mmCIF file of C-alpha atoms in Angstrom:
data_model
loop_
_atom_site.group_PDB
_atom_site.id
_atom_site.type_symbol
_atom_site.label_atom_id
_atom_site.label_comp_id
_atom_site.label_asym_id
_atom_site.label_seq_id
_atom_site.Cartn_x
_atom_site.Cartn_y
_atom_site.Cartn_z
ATOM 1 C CA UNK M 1 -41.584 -17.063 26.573
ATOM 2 C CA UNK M 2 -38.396 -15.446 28.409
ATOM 3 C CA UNK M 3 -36.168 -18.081 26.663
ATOM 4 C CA UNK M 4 -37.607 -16.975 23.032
ATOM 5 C CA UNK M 5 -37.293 -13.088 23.764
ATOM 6 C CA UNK M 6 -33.605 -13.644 25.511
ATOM 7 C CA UNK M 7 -32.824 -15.614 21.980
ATOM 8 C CA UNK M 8 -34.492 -13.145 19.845
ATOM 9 C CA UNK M 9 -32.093 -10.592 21.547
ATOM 10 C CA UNK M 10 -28.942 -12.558 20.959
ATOM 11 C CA UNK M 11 -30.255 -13.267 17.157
ATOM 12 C CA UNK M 12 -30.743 -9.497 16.928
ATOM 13 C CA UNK M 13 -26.638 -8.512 19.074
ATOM 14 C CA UNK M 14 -25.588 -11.433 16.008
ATOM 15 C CA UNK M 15 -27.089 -9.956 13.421
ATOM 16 C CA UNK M 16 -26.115 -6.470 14.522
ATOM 17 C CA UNK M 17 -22.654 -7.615 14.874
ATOM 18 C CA UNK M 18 -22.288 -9.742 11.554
ATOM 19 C CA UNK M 19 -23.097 -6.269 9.705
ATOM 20 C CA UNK M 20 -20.453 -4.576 11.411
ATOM 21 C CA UNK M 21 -17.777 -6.559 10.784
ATOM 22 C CA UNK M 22 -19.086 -6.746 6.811
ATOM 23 C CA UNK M 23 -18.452 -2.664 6.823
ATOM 24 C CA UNK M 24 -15.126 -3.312 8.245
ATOM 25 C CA UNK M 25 -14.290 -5.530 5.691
ATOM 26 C CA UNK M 26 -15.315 -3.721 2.906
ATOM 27 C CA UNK M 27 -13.558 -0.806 4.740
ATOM 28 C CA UNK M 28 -10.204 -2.663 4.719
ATOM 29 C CA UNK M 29 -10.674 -4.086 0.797
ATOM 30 C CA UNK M 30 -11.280 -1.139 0.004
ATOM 31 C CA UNK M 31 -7.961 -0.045 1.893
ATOM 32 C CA UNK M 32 -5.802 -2.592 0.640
ATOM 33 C CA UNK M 33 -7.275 -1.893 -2.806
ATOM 34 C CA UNK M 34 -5.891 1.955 -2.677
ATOM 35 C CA UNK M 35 -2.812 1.031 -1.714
ATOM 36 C CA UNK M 36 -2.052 -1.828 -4.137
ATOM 37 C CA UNK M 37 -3.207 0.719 -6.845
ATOM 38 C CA UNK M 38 -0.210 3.138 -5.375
ATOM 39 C CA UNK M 39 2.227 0.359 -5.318
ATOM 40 C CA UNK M 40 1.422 0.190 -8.502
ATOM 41 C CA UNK M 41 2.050 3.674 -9.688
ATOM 42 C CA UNK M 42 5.104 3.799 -7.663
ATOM 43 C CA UNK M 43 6.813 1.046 -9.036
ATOM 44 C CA UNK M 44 6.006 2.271 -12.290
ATOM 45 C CA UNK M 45 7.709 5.820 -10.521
ATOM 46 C CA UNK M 46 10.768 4.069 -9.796
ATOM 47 C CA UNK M 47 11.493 1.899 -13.092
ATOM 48 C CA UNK M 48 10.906 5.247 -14.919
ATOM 49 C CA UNK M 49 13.479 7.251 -13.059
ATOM 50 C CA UNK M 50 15.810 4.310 -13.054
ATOM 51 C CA UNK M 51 15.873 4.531 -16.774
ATOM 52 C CA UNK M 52 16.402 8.203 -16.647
ATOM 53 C CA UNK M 53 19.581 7.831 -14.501
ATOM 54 C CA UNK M 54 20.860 5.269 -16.548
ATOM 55 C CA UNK M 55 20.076 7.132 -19.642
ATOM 56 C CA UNK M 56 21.720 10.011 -17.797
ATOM 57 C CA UNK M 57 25.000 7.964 -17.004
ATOM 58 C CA UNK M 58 25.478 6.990 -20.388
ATOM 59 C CA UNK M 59 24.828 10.174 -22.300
ATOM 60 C CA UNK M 60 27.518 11.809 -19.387
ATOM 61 C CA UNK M 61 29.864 9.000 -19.724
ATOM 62 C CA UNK M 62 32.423 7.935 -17.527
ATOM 63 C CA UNK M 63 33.929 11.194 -17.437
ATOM 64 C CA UNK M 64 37.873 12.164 -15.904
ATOM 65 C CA UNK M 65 38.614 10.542 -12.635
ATOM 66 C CA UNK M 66 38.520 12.599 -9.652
ATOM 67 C CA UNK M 67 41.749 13.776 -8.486
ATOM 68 C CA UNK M 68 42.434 12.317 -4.715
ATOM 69 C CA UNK M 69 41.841 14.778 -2.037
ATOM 70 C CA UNK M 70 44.418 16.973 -0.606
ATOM 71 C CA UNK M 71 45.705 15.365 2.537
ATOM 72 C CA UNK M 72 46.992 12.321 0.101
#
């Protein structure tokens, strides 16, 4: 009878144990998840204000060289 209650007990620690590691990996999906989704965004961030520079280097021009500094 010890043998069935000592199992029962390890089933149970198991069991117990299987569930927390199922919270942890919904945890972490749902961590990963978030941070794909701001990857995301901040690509889209960074291909927007690439655009704007290069629209802003174009509309400037190239513009007069700068003269070279005084202790030429």
């Amino acid at each position: 009878m010890d043998d069935i209650a000592t199992l029962n007990a390890r089933l149970v620690e198991l069991e117990i144990g299987r569930a927390h590691q199922d919270r942890v990996i919904e945890d972490l999906n749902e961590a990963i998840t978030a941070q794909w989704k701001l990857i995301d965004e901040l690509k889209r961030d960074i291909a927007r204000l690439t655009a704007e520079v290069r629209e802003a280097a174009v509309a400037t021009g190239p513009g007069e060289p700068e003269p070279p500094p005084p202790h030429y």
